Amino acid sequence: MTDLEDRRLGATTILFGEGGGKYPDNNALVVEGAESTVLIDPSLGVRTRGRDGLPRVDLVLLSHCHEDHTAALPLFRDATVHVHEEDLCGLLDFDGFLDIFGVEPERREEYGRYLKKTFFYEPRPDAVPFRNGDLFDLGGGVSVRVIHTPGHTRGHCAFMIEPDGVLFLGDVDLTGFGPYYGDAWADLEAFERSLEQVRGIEAAHYVTGHHIGLLDDRDAFLARLDRYVDRIADREGRLREYLREPRTMDDIVAHRFVYRPHDEGAGIPKAERRSMELHLDRLQRAGRVEREGFTFRRR
């Protein structure tokens, strides 16, 4: 069950996840046209609801190929599944799915069991790739347009739903935590370009995959987006300040710039390390940080 009621916006219905889509759940969308119906990002909450609580689903669209956005896919084996071509390998087989996260060979068996047990992963070798700008015409003037917004993953996408003017942002989730770019396929600078891209999109409604859920006001959306973007600069500024003295990568990871020092979880050190690698790479290219052996220092 969820603590928020579903919200209908014309042909679009927001299926709010538990806690407003708090991980491991997320917010999903159903878009009903005259000829076909699309489900976007089938979540754990959708799995709990089951198919009986939904209209007939003809197509499933994924904003990206992460575990929390694919958890209910096994309920829709008779629907056509679409994902951006850059994330397609994650649906074709389990090794491709683990590649997106960058799971090391020695951890694949253990982590694979966790993903299959908790998020019910099943491969979909029949999955069909889409590309930026592709349009899904559902009939009756209802359509879903693909907007490629890489950074969180290589194939992460937003969707514009017309005629409702709903922009689904996926994991551009506008949370206070800030952008997540802690997996192997994440790209900090691509994420920043995607954030500028969505800033320029006019919509009547902005929907996030997690936490924030629905914003009906553009000014509120822009204010949230500004705070979200600022988290990147804040992390990088604190990192540069910390590097006034030589620090190893282990020092940097332990200090925490993305997560809080007391946050716990098996994947947190790895995500922190990957995030800081991206910041350090940029700072070194800009000549603002130098590396000497195993240490980094501000220039």
PDB file of C-alpha atoms in Angstrom:
ATOM      1  CA  MET A   1       0.000   0.000   0.000  1.00  0.00           C
ATOM      2  CA  THR A   2       1.003   3.629  -0.440  1.00  0.00           C
ATOM      3  CA  ASP A   3       0.414   6.636   1.784  1.00  0.00           C
ATOM      4  CA  LEU A   4      -0.581   8.796  -1.216  1.00  0.00           C
ATOM      5  CA  GLU A   5      -3.648   8.391  -3.377  1.00  0.00           C
ATOM      6  CA  ASP A   6      -3.203   7.906  -7.100  1.00  0.00           C
ATOM      7  CA  ARG A   7      -3.443  11.136  -9.066  1.00  0.00           C
ATOM      8  CA  ARG A   8      -5.222  11.340 -12.406  1.00  0.00           C
ATOM      9  CA  LEU A   9      -4.009  13.926 -14.919  1.00  0.00           C
ATOM     10  CA  GLY A  10      -6.125  13.435 -18.026  1.00  0.00           C
ATOM     11  CA  ALA A  11      -4.915  10.240 -19.719  1.00  0.00           C
ATOM     12  CA  THR A  12      -2.114   9.890 -17.160  1.00  0.00           C
ATOM     13  CA  THR A  13      -2.405   8.288 -13.723  1.00  0.00           C
ATOM     14  CA  ILE A  14       0.429   8.531 -11.179  1.00  0.00           C
ATOM     15  CA  LEU A  15       0.768   5.372  -9.092  1.00  0.00           C
ATOM     16  CA  PHE A  16       2.586   6.678  -6.039  1.00  0.00           C
ATOM     17  CA  GLY A  17       4.939   4.244  -4.373  1.00  0.00           C
ATOM     18  CA  GLU A  18       5.375   3.623  -0.669  1.00  0.00           C
ATOM     19  CA  GLY A  19       6.572   6.745   1.122  1.00  0.00           C
ATOM     20  CA  GLY A  20       6.021   8.833  -1.968  1.00  0.00           C
ATOM     21  CA  GLY A  21       8.223   6.531  -4.003  1.00  0.00           C
ATOM     22  CA  LYS A  22      11.038   6.215  -1.482  1.00  0.00           C
ATOM     23  CA  TYR A  23      13.639   3.634  -2.522  1.00  0.00           C
ATOM     24  CA  PRO A  24      13.285   0.656  -2.908  1.00  0.00           C
ATOM     25  CA  ASP A  25       9.896   1.691  -4.298  1.00  0.00           C
ATOM     26  CA  ASN A  26       9.293   4.341  -6.940  1.00  0.00           C
ATOM     27  CA  ASN A  27       6.434   6.214  -8.570  1.00  0.00           C
ATOM     28  CA  ALA A  28       5.027   4.655 -11.735  1.00  0.00           C
ATOM     29  CA  LEU A  29       2.729   6.017 -14.435  1.00  0.00           C
ATOM     30  CA  VAL A  30      -0.119   4.556 -16.460  1.00  0.00           C
ATOM     31  CA  VAL A  31      -0.975   6.367 -19.697  1.00  0.00           C
ATOM     32  CA  GLU A  32      -4.199   5.320 -21.439  1.00  0.00           C
ATOM     33  CA  GLY A  33      -4.840   6.098 -25.098  1.00  0.00           C
ATOM     34  CA  ALA A  34      -7.729   5.110 -27.320  1.00  0.00           C
ATOM     35  CA  GLU A  35      -5.761   2.220 -28.808  1.00  0.00           C
ATOM     36  CA  SER A  36      -3.170   1.160 -26.241  1.00  0.00           C
ATOM     37  CA  THR A  37      -2.016   1.668 -22.660  1.00  0.00           C
ATOM     38  CA  VAL A  38       1.530   2.241 -21.404  1.00  0.00           C
ATOM     39  CA  LEU A  39       2.961   1.480 -17.970  1.00  0.00           C
ATOM     40  CA  ILE A  40       6.110   3.459 -17.140  1.00  0.00           C
ATOM     41  CA  ASP A  41       8.635   2.095 -14.606  1.00  0.00           C
ATOM     42  CA  PRO A  42       6.870  -0.944 -13.056  1.00  0.00           C
ATOM     43  CA  SER A  43       7.854  -0.721  -9.395  1.00  0.00           C
ATOM     44  CA  LEU A  44       7.635  -2.853  -6.267  1.00  0.00           C
ATOM     45  CA  GLY A  45       4.439  -0.948  -5.496  1.00  0.00           C
ATOM     46  CA  VAL A  46       2.995  -2.013  -8.837  1.00  0.00           C
ATOM     47  CA  ARG A  47       3.944  -5.586  -8.031  1.00  0.00           C
ATOM     48  CA  THR A  48       2.071  -5.315  -4.726  1.00  0.00           C
ATOM     49  CA  ARG A  49      -1.022  -3.941  -6.489  1.00  0.00           C
ATOM     50  CA  GLY A  50      -0.965  -6.695  -9.078  1.00  0.00           C
ATOM     51  CA  ARG A  51      -2.495  -6.590 -12.528  1.00  0.00           C
ATOM     52  CA  ASP A  52      -6.053  -6.657 -11.197  1.00  0.00           C
ATOM     53  CA  GLY A  53      -5.679  -3.081 -10.028  1.00  0.00           C
ATOM     54  CA  LEU A  54      -4.591  -1.814 -13.445  1.00  0.00           C
ATOM     55  CA  PRO A  55      -6.105  -1.460 -16.907  1.00  0.00           C
ATOM     56  CA  ARG A  56      -4.826  -3.747 -19.648  1.00  0.00           C
ATOM     57  CA  VAL A  57      -1.147  -2.926 -20.246  1.00  0.00           C
ATOM     58  CA  ASP A  58       0.071  -3.182 -23.841  1.00  0.00           C
ATOM     59  CA  LEU A  59       3.473  -1.507 -23.539  1.00  0.00           C
ATOM     60  CA  VAL A  60       5.997  -1.045 -20.731  1.00  0.00           C
ATOM     61  CA  LEU A  61       8.484   1.822 -20.965  1.00  0.00           C
ATOM     62  CA  LEU A  62      11.510   2.074 -18.697  1.00  0.00           C
ATOM     63  CA  SER A  63      13.160   5.377 -17.870  1.00  0.00           C
ATOM     64  CA  HIS A  64      16.316   3.326 -17.265  1.00  0.00           C
ATOM     65  CA  CYS A  65      17.417  -0.158 -16.343  1.00  0.00           C
ATOM     66  CA  HIS A  66      17.793  -0.154 -12.544  1.00  0.00           C
ATOM     67  CA  GLU A  67      16.359  -2.726 -10.162  1.00  0.00           C
ATOM     68  CA  ASP A  68      13.709  -0.531  -8.545  1.00  0.00           C
ATOM     69  CA  HIS A  69      12.253   0.435 -11.934  1.00  0.00           C
ATOM     70  CA  THR A  70      11.927  -3.120 -13.245  1.00  0.00           C
ATOM     71  CA  ALA A  71      10.605  -4.996 -10.186  1.00  0.00           C
ATOM     72  CA  ALA A  72       7.100  -5.643 -11.551  1.00  0.00           C
ATOM     73  CA  LEU A  73       8.175  -6.586 -15.075  1.00  0.00           C
ATOM     74  CA  PRO A  74       7.499 -10.311 -14.477  1.00  0.00           C
ATOM     75  CA  LEU A  75       3.773  -9.447 -14.162  1.00  0.00           C
ATOM     76  CA  PHE A  76       3.745  -8.180 -17.750  1.00  0.00           C
ATOM     77  CA  ARG A  77       5.305 -10.950 -19.797  1.00  0.00           C
ATOM     78  CA  ASP A  78       2.628 -10.440 -22.473  1.00  0.00           C
ATOM     79  CA  ALA A  79       3.400  -6.712 -22.881  1.00  0.00           C
ATOM     80  CA  THR A  80       6.100  -5.288 -25.151  1.00  0.00           C
ATOM     81  CA  VAL A  81       8.955  -3.803 -23.096  1.00  0.00           C
ATOM     82  CA  HIS A  82      10.945  -0.819 -24.344  1.00  0.00           C
ATOM     83  CA  VAL A  83      14.113   0.792 -22.955  1.00  0.00           C
ATOM     84  CA  HIS A  84      16.705   3.162 -24.390  1.00  0.00           C
ATOM     85  CA  GLU A  85      19.247   1.395 -26.595  1.00  0.00           C
ATOM     86  CA  GLU A  86      22.100   2.351 -24.233  1.00  0.00           C
ATOM     87  CA  ASP A  87      20.481   0.419 -21.341  1.00  0.00           C
ATOM     88  CA  LEU A  88      19.140  -2.469 -23.420  1.00  0.00           C
ATOM     89  CA  CYS A  89      21.845  -4.926 -22.329  1.00  0.00           C
ATOM     90  CA  GLY A  90      20.457  -4.782 -18.787  1.00  0.00           C
ATOM     91  CA  LEU A  91      17.265  -6.494 -19.934  1.00  0.00           C
ATOM     92  CA  LEU A  92      18.790  -9.003 -22.325  1.00  0.00           C
ATOM     93  CA  ASP A  93      20.553 -11.014 -19.618  1.00  0.00           C
ATOM     94  CA  PHE A  94      21.584 -10.792 -15.983  1.00  0.00           C
ATOM     95  CA  ASP A  95      25.272 -10.203 -16.684  1.00  0.00           C
ATOM     96  CA  GLY A  96      24.317  -7.141 -18.715  1.00  0.00           C
ATOM     97  CA  PHE A  97      22.181  -5.939 -15.810  1.00  0.00           C
ATOM     98  CA  LEU A  98      25.105  -6.277 -13.383  1.00  0.00           C
ATOM     99  CA  ASP A  99      27.426  -4.511 -15.835  1.00  0.00           C
ATOM    100  CA  ILE A 100      25.355  -1.334 -15.474  1.00  0.00           C
ATOM    101  CA  PHE A 101      26.138  -1.254 -11.755  1.00  0.00           C
ATOM    102  CA  GLY A 102      29.746  -2.336 -12.207  1.00  0.00           C
ATOM    103  CA  VAL A 103      29.456  -5.355  -9.919  1.00  0.00           C
ATOM    104  CA  GLU A 104      32.819  -7.059  -9.494  1.00  0.00           C
ATOM    105  CA  PRO A 105      33.138 -10.717 -10.577  1.00  0.00           C
ATOM    106  CA  GLU A 106      33.650 -11.933  -7.011  1.00  0.00           C
ATOM    107  CA  ARG A 107      30.410 -10.244  -5.845  1.00  0.00           C
ATOM    108  CA  ARG A 108      28.158 -11.184  -8.748  1.00  0.00           C
ATOM    109  CA  GLU A 109      26.740 -14.382  -7.291  1.00  0.00           C
ATOM    110  CA  GLU A 110      25.885 -12.856  -3.903  1.00  0.00           C
ATOM    111  CA  TYR A 111      24.559  -9.558  -5.265  1.00  0.00           C
ATOM    112  CA  GLY A 112      22.705 -11.392  -7.999  1.00  0.00           C
ATOM    113  CA  ARG A 113      20.814 -13.464  -5.441  1.00  0.00           C
ATOM    114  CA  TYR A 114      19.846 -10.268  -3.618  1.00  0.00           C
ATOM    115  CA  LEU A 115      18.536  -8.574  -6.754  1.00  0.00           C
ATOM    116  CA  LYS A 116      16.547 -11.599  -7.851  1.00  0.00           C
ATOM    117  CA  LYS A 117      15.045 -12.132  -4.394  1.00  0.00           C
ATOM    118  CA  THR A 118      14.279  -8.486  -3.591  1.00  0.00           C
ATOM    119  CA  PHE A 119      13.501  -7.062  -7.040  1.00  0.00           C
ATOM    120  CA  PHE A 120      12.401 -10.207  -8.925  1.00  0.00           C
ATOM    121  CA  TYR A 121      14.747  -9.668 -11.848  1.00  0.00           C
ATOM    122  CA  GLU A 122      13.940 -11.652 -14.993  1.00  0.00           C
ATOM    123  CA  PRO A 123      15.667 -11.121 -18.349  1.00  0.00           C
ATOM    124  CA  ARG A 124      13.593  -9.832 -21.247  1.00  0.00           C
ATOM    125  CA  PRO A 125      15.451 -10.874 -24.401  1.00  0.00           C
ATOM    126  CA  ASP A 126      12.400  -9.660 -26.363  1.00  0.00           C
ATOM    127  CA  ALA A 127      12.918  -6.066 -25.159  1.00  0.00           C
ATOM    128  CA  VAL A 128      12.827  -3.407 -27.883  1.00  0.00           C
ATOM    129  CA  PRO A 129      15.193  -0.394 -27.856  1.00  0.00           C
ATOM    130  CA  PHE A 130      14.038   3.184 -28.331  1.00  0.00           C
ATOM    131  CA  ARG A 131      16.024   6.341 -29.082  1.00  0.00           C
ATOM    132  CA  ASN A 132      15.855  10.019 -28.278  1.00  0.00           C
ATOM    133  CA  GLY A 133      12.826  11.621 -29.893  1.00  0.00           C
ATOM    134  CA  ASP A 134      10.902   8.394 -30.504  1.00  0.00           C
ATOM    135  CA  LEU A 135       7.144   8.855 -30.157  1.00  0.00           C
ATOM    136  CA  PHE A 136       4.675   6.274 -28.866  1.00  0.00           C
ATOM    137  CA  ASP A 137       1.239   7.107 -30.302  1.00  0.00           C
ATOM    138  CA  LEU A 138      -1.394   5.556 -28.048  1.00  0.00           C
ATOM    139  CA  GLY A 139      -4.379   6.781 -30.059  1.00  0.00           C
ATOM    140  CA  GLY A 140      -6.941   9.474 -29.431  1.00  0.00           C
ATOM    141  CA  GLY A 141      -4.315  12.226 -29.380  1.00  0.00           C
ATOM    142  CA  VAL A 142      -2.384  10.643 -26.488  1.00  0.00           C
ATOM    143  CA  SER A 143       1.359  10.156 -26.960  1.00  0.00           C
ATOM    144  CA  VAL A 144       4.597   9.581 -25.041  1.00  0.00           C
ATOM    145  CA  ARG A 145       7.814  11.144 -26.377  1.00  0.00           C
ATOM    146  CA  VAL A 146      11.295   9.961 -25.367  1.00  0.00           C
ATOM    147  CA  ILE A 147      13.820  12.542 -24.121  1.00  0.00           C
ATOM    148  CA  HIS A 148      17.283  11.062 -23.585  1.00  0.00           C
ATOM    149  CA  THR A 149      18.699  12.408 -20.300  1.00  0.00           C
ATOM    150  CA  PRO A 150      21.873  10.385 -19.622  1.00  0.00           C
ATOM    151  CA  GLY A 151      24.004  10.644 -16.516  1.00  0.00           C
ATOM    152  CA  HIS A 152      22.271   8.488 -13.937  1.00  0.00           C
ATOM    153  CA  THR A 153      22.744   5.677 -16.458  1.00  0.00           C
ATOM    154  CA  ARG A 154      23.852   5.867 -20.066  1.00  0.00           C
ATOM    155  CA  GLY A 155      20.315   5.319 -21.270  1.00  0.00           C
ATOM    156  CA  HIS A 156      18.320   7.254 -18.678  1.00  0.00           C
ATOM    157  CA  CYS A 157      15.332   9.037 -20.235  1.00  0.00           C
ATOM    158  CA  ALA A 158      12.533  11.401 -19.368  1.00  0.00           C
ATOM    159  CA  PHE A 159       9.115  11.132 -21.024  1.00  0.00           C
ATOM    160  CA  MET A 160       6.785  13.895 -22.185  1.00  0.00           C
ATOM    161  CA  ILE A 161       3.140  12.843 -22.162  1.00  0.00           C
ATOM    162  CA  GLU A 162       0.675  14.764 -24.295  1.00  0.00           C
ATOM    163  CA  PRO A 163      -1.917  16.220 -24.331  1.00  0.00           C
ATOM    164  CA  ASP A 164      -1.597  16.278 -20.521  1.00  0.00           C
ATOM    165  CA  GLY A 165       1.717  18.158 -20.479  1.00  0.00           C
ATOM    166  CA  VAL A 166       3.204  15.664 -18.004  1.00  0.00           C
ATOM    167  CA  LEU A 167       6.993  15.462 -17.894  1.00  0.00           C
ATOM    168  CA  PHE A 168       8.144  12.289 -16.159  1.00  0.00           C
ATOM    169  CA  LEU A 169      11.709  12.833 -14.925  1.00  0.00           C
ATOM    170  CA  GLY A 170      12.591   9.338 -13.753  1.00  0.00           C
ATOM    171  CA  ASP A 171      15.595   9.503 -11.434  1.00  0.00           C
ATOM    172  CA  VAL A 172      16.172  13.177 -11.972  1.00  0.00           C
ATOM    173  CA  ASP A 173      14.284  13.053  -8.699  1.00  0.00           C
ATOM    174  CA  LEU A 174      14.949  16.563  -7.309  1.00  0.00           C
ATOM    175  CA  THR A 175      15.620  15.246  -3.802  1.00  0.00           C
ATOM    176  CA  GLY A 176      17.644  16.972  -1.118  1.00  0.00           C
ATOM    177  CA  PHE A 177      20.175  14.143  -1.411  1.00  0.00           C
ATOM    178  CA  GLY A 178      21.029  15.393  -4.892  1.00  0.00           C
ATOM    179  CA  PRO A 179      21.936  13.639  -8.154  1.00  0.00           C
ATOM    180  CA  TYR A 180      23.106  10.034  -7.898  1.00  0.00           C
ATOM    181  CA  TYR A 181      26.024   9.098 -10.148  1.00  0.00           C
ATOM    182  CA  GLY A 182      27.588   6.314  -8.128  1.00  0.00           C
ATOM    183  CA  ASP A 183      27.344   3.380 -10.559  1.00  0.00           C
ATOM    184  CA  ALA A 184      29.740   2.239 -13.253  1.00  0.00           C
ATOM    185  CA  TRP A 185      27.576   3.635 -16.055  1.00  0.00           C
ATOM    186  CA  ALA A 186      27.025   7.007 -14.407  1.00  0.00           C
ATOM    187  CA  ASP A 187      28.488  10.149 -15.958  1.00  0.00           C
ATOM    188  CA  LEU A 188      28.671  13.362 -13.934  1.00  0.00           C
ATOM    189  CA  GLU A 189      29.047  15.775 -16.836  1.00  0.00           C
ATOM    190  CA  ALA A 190      26.348  14.059 -18.894  1.00  0.00           C
ATOM    191  CA  PHE A 191      24.089  14.366 -15.841  1.00  0.00           C
ATOM    192  CA  GLU A 192      24.765  18.097 -15.657  1.00  0.00           C
ATOM    193  CA  ARG A 193      23.916  18.539 -19.336  1.00  0.00           C
ATOM    194  CA  SER A 194      20.700  16.587 -18.814  1.00  0.00           C
ATOM    195  CA  LEU A 195      19.737  18.832 -15.903  1.00  0.00           C
ATOM    196  CA  GLU A 196      20.132  21.877 -18.126  1.00  0.00           C
ATOM    197  CA  GLN A 197      18.098  20.132 -20.781  1.00  0.00           C
ATOM    198  CA  VAL A 198      15.108  19.453 -18.517  1.00  0.00           C
ATOM    199  CA  ARG A 199      15.298  23.008 -17.168  1.00  0.00           C
ATOM    200  CA  GLY A 200      14.296  24.233 -20.613  1.00  0.00           C
ATOM    201  CA  ILE A 201      11.267  21.946 -20.999  1.00  0.00           C
ATOM    202  CA  GLU A 202       7.921  23.606 -20.348  1.00  0.00           C
ATOM    203  CA  ALA A 203       5.344  21.296 -18.790  1.00  0.00           C
ATOM    204  CA  ALA A 204       2.079  21.551 -16.903  1.00  0.00           C
ATOM    205  CA  HIS A 205       3.100  18.812 -14.479  1.00  0.00           C
ATOM    206  CA  TYR A 206       6.519  17.514 -13.392  1.00  0.00           C
ATOM    207  CA  VAL A 207       6.664  13.980 -11.958  1.00  0.00           C
ATOM    208  CA  THR A 208       9.706  12.378 -10.333  1.00  0.00           C
ATOM    209  CA  GLY A 209      10.441   8.707  -9.867  1.00  0.00           C
ATOM    210  CA  HIS A 210      11.147   9.156  -6.151  1.00  0.00           C
ATOM    211  CA  HIS A 211      10.168  11.281  -3.151  1.00  0.00           C
ATOM    212  CA  ILE A 212       8.999  14.595  -4.619  1.00  0.00           C
ATOM    213  CA  GLY A 213       6.358  12.955  -6.795  1.00  0.00           C
ATOM    214  CA  LEU A 214       4.313  15.718  -8.407  1.00  0.00           C
ATOM    215  CA  LEU A 215       4.932  19.414  -8.959  1.00  0.00           C
ATOM    216  CA  ASP A 216       2.171  21.348 -10.731  1.00  0.00           C
ATOM    217  CA  ASP A 217       3.969  24.696 -10.647  1.00  0.00           C
ATOM    218  CA  ARG A 218       6.928  25.540 -12.903  1.00  0.00           C
ATOM    219  CA  ASP A 219       8.449  27.962 -10.405  1.00  0.00           C
ATOM    220  CA  ALA A 220       8.371  25.247  -7.738  1.00  0.00           C
ATOM    221  CA  PHE A 221       9.993  22.837 -10.203  1.00  0.00           C
ATOM    222  CA  LEU A 222      12.770  25.308 -11.030  1.00  0.00           C
ATOM    223  CA  ALA A 223      13.419  26.026  -7.356  1.00  0.00           C
ATOM    224  CA  ARG A 224      13.723  22.310  -6.631  1.00  0.00           C
ATOM    225  CA  LEU A 225      15.945  21.853  -9.678  1.00  0.00           C
ATOM    226  CA  ASP A 226      18.261  24.673  -8.568  1.00  0.00           C
ATOM    227  CA  ARG A 227      18.744  23.079  -5.143  1.00  0.00           C
ATOM    228  CA  TYR A 228      19.300  19.688  -6.773  1.00  0.00           C
ATOM    229  CA  VAL A 229      21.946  21.050  -9.144  1.00  0.00           C
ATOM    230  CA  ASP A 230      23.647  22.938  -6.301  1.00  0.00           C
ATOM    231  CA  ARG A 231      24.381  19.656  -4.532  1.00  0.00           C
ATOM    232  CA  ILE A 232      26.954  18.855  -7.226  1.00  0.00           C
ATOM    233  CA  ALA A 233      28.856  22.106  -6.696  1.00  0.00           C
ATOM    234  CA  ASP A 234      28.599  21.688  -2.928  1.00  0.00           C
ATOM    235  CA  ARG A 235      30.183  18.235  -3.076  1.00  0.00           C
ATOM    236  CA  GLU A 236      32.976  19.431  -5.326  1.00  0.00           C
ATOM    237  CA  GLY A 237      33.657  22.517  -3.222  1.00  0.00           C
ATOM    238  CA  ARG A 238      33.908  20.507  -0.023  1.00  0.00           C
ATOM    239  CA  LEU A 239      36.188  18.020  -1.761  1.00  0.00           C
ATOM    240  CA  ARG A 240      38.574  20.775  -2.880  1.00  0.00           C
ATOM    241  CA  GLU A 241      38.634  22.220   0.634  1.00  0.00           C
ATOM    242  CA  TYR A 242      39.429  18.784   2.062  1.00  0.00           C
ATOM    243  CA  LEU A 243      42.321  18.447  -0.397  1.00  0.00           C
ATOM    244  CA  ARG A 244      44.228  21.359   1.085  1.00  0.00           C
ATOM    245  CA  GLU A 245      46.227  18.501   2.604  1.00  0.00           C
ATOM    246  CA  PRO A 246      47.261  15.370   0.664  1.00  0.00           C
ATOM    247  CA  ARG A 247      44.595  12.654   0.882  1.00  0.00           C
ATOM    248  CA  THR A 248      44.346   9.113  -0.415  1.00  0.00           C
ATOM    249  CA  MET A 249      41.266   7.814  -2.147  1.00  0.00           C
ATOM    250  CA  ASP A 250      40.487   5.761   0.964  1.00  0.00           C
ATOM    251  CA  ASP A 251      40.642   8.978   3.025  1.00  0.00           C
ATOM    252  CA  ILE A 252      38.250  10.689   0.605  1.00  0.00           C
ATOM    253  CA  VAL A 253      35.777   7.807   0.604  1.00  0.00           C
ATOM    254  CA  ALA A 254      35.790   7.569   4.395  1.00  0.00           C
ATOM    255  CA  HIS A 255      35.262  11.326   4.792  1.00  0.00           C
ATOM    256  CA  ARG A 256      32.003  11.189   2.750  1.00  0.00           C
ATOM    257  CA  PHE A 257      30.954  13.933   0.384  1.00  0.00           C
ATOM    258  CA  VAL A 258      27.852  12.305  -1.104  1.00  0.00           C
ATOM    259  CA  TYR A 259      26.596  10.306   1.846  1.00  0.00           C
ATOM    260  CA  ARG A 260      26.588  11.292   5.496  1.00  0.00           C
ATOM    261  CA  PRO A 261      29.377   9.879   7.696  1.00  0.00           C
ATOM    262  CA  HIS A 262      26.957   7.715   9.686  1.00  0.00           C
ATOM    263  CA  ASP A 263      25.097   6.318   6.659  1.00  0.00           C
ATOM    264  CA  GLU A 264      25.468   2.569   6.417  1.00  0.00           C
ATOM    265  CA  GLY A 265      24.928   0.090   3.633  1.00  0.00           C
ATOM    266  CA  ALA A 266      26.995  -2.412   1.701  1.00  0.00           C
ATOM    267  CA  GLY A 267      26.957  -0.356  -1.488  1.00  0.00           C
ATOM    268  CA  ILE A 268      27.671   3.065   0.017  1.00  0.00           C
ATOM    269  CA  PRO A 269      31.513   3.021  -0.003  1.00  0.00           C
ATOM    270  CA  LYS A 270      31.515   1.856  -3.621  1.00  0.00           C
ATOM    271  CA  ALA A 271      29.038   4.540  -4.715  1.00  0.00           C
ATOM    272  CA  GLU A 272      30.990   7.183  -2.791  1.00  0.00           C
ATOM    273  CA  ARG A 273      34.216   6.073  -4.471  1.00  0.00           C
ATOM    274  CA  ARG A 274      32.728   6.117  -7.973  1.00  0.00           C
ATOM    275  CA  SER A 275      31.218   9.566  -7.403  1.00  0.00           C
ATOM    276  CA  MET A 276      34.490  10.990  -6.114  1.00  0.00           C
ATOM    277  CA  GLU A 277      36.426   9.436  -9.011  1.00  0.00           C
ATOM    278  CA  LEU A 278      34.245  11.446 -11.387  1.00  0.00           C
ATOM    279  CA  HIS A 279      34.817  14.675  -9.446  1.00  0.00           C
ATOM    280  CA  LEU A 280      38.551  14.076  -9.134  1.00  0.00           C
ATOM    281  CA  ASP A 281      38.895  13.318 -12.819  1.00  0.00           C
ATOM    282  CA  ARG A 282      37.226  16.603 -13.681  1.00  0.00           C
ATOM    283  CA  LEU A 283      39.290  18.580 -11.174  1.00  0.00           C
ATOM    284  CA  GLN A 284      42.522  17.066 -12.477  1.00  0.00           C
ATOM    285  CA  ARG A 285      41.606  17.853 -16.082  1.00  0.00           C
ATOM    286  CA  ALA A 286      40.922  21.435 -15.040  1.00  0.00           C
ATOM    287  CA  GLY A 287      44.266  21.678 -13.237  1.00  0.00           C
ATOM    288  CA  ARG A 288      42.609  22.293  -9.881  1.00  0.00           C
ATOM    289  CA  VAL A 289      43.771  19.073  -8.217  1.00  0.00           C
ATOM    290  CA  GLU A 290      47.021  17.171  -8.701  1.00  0.00           C
ATOM    291  CA  ARG A 291      47.865  13.564  -8.008  1.00  0.00           C
ATOM    292  CA  GLU A 292      51.167  12.399  -6.569  1.00  0.00           C
ATOM    293  CA  GLY A 293      51.400   8.641  -6.283  1.00  0.00           C
ATOM    294  CA  PHE A 294      48.447   7.529  -4.202  1.00  0.00           C
ATOM    295  CA  THR A 295      47.491  10.982  -2.893  1.00  0.00           C
ATOM    296  CA  PHE A 296      45.485  13.891  -4.228  1.00  0.00           C
ATOM    297  CA  ARG A 297      46.006  17.542  -3.332  1.00  0.00           C
ATOM    298  CA  ARG A 298      44.424  20.838  -4.253  1.00  0.00           C
ATOM    299  CA  ARG A 299      46.553  23.018  -6.534  1.00  0.00           C
TER     300      ARG A 299
END
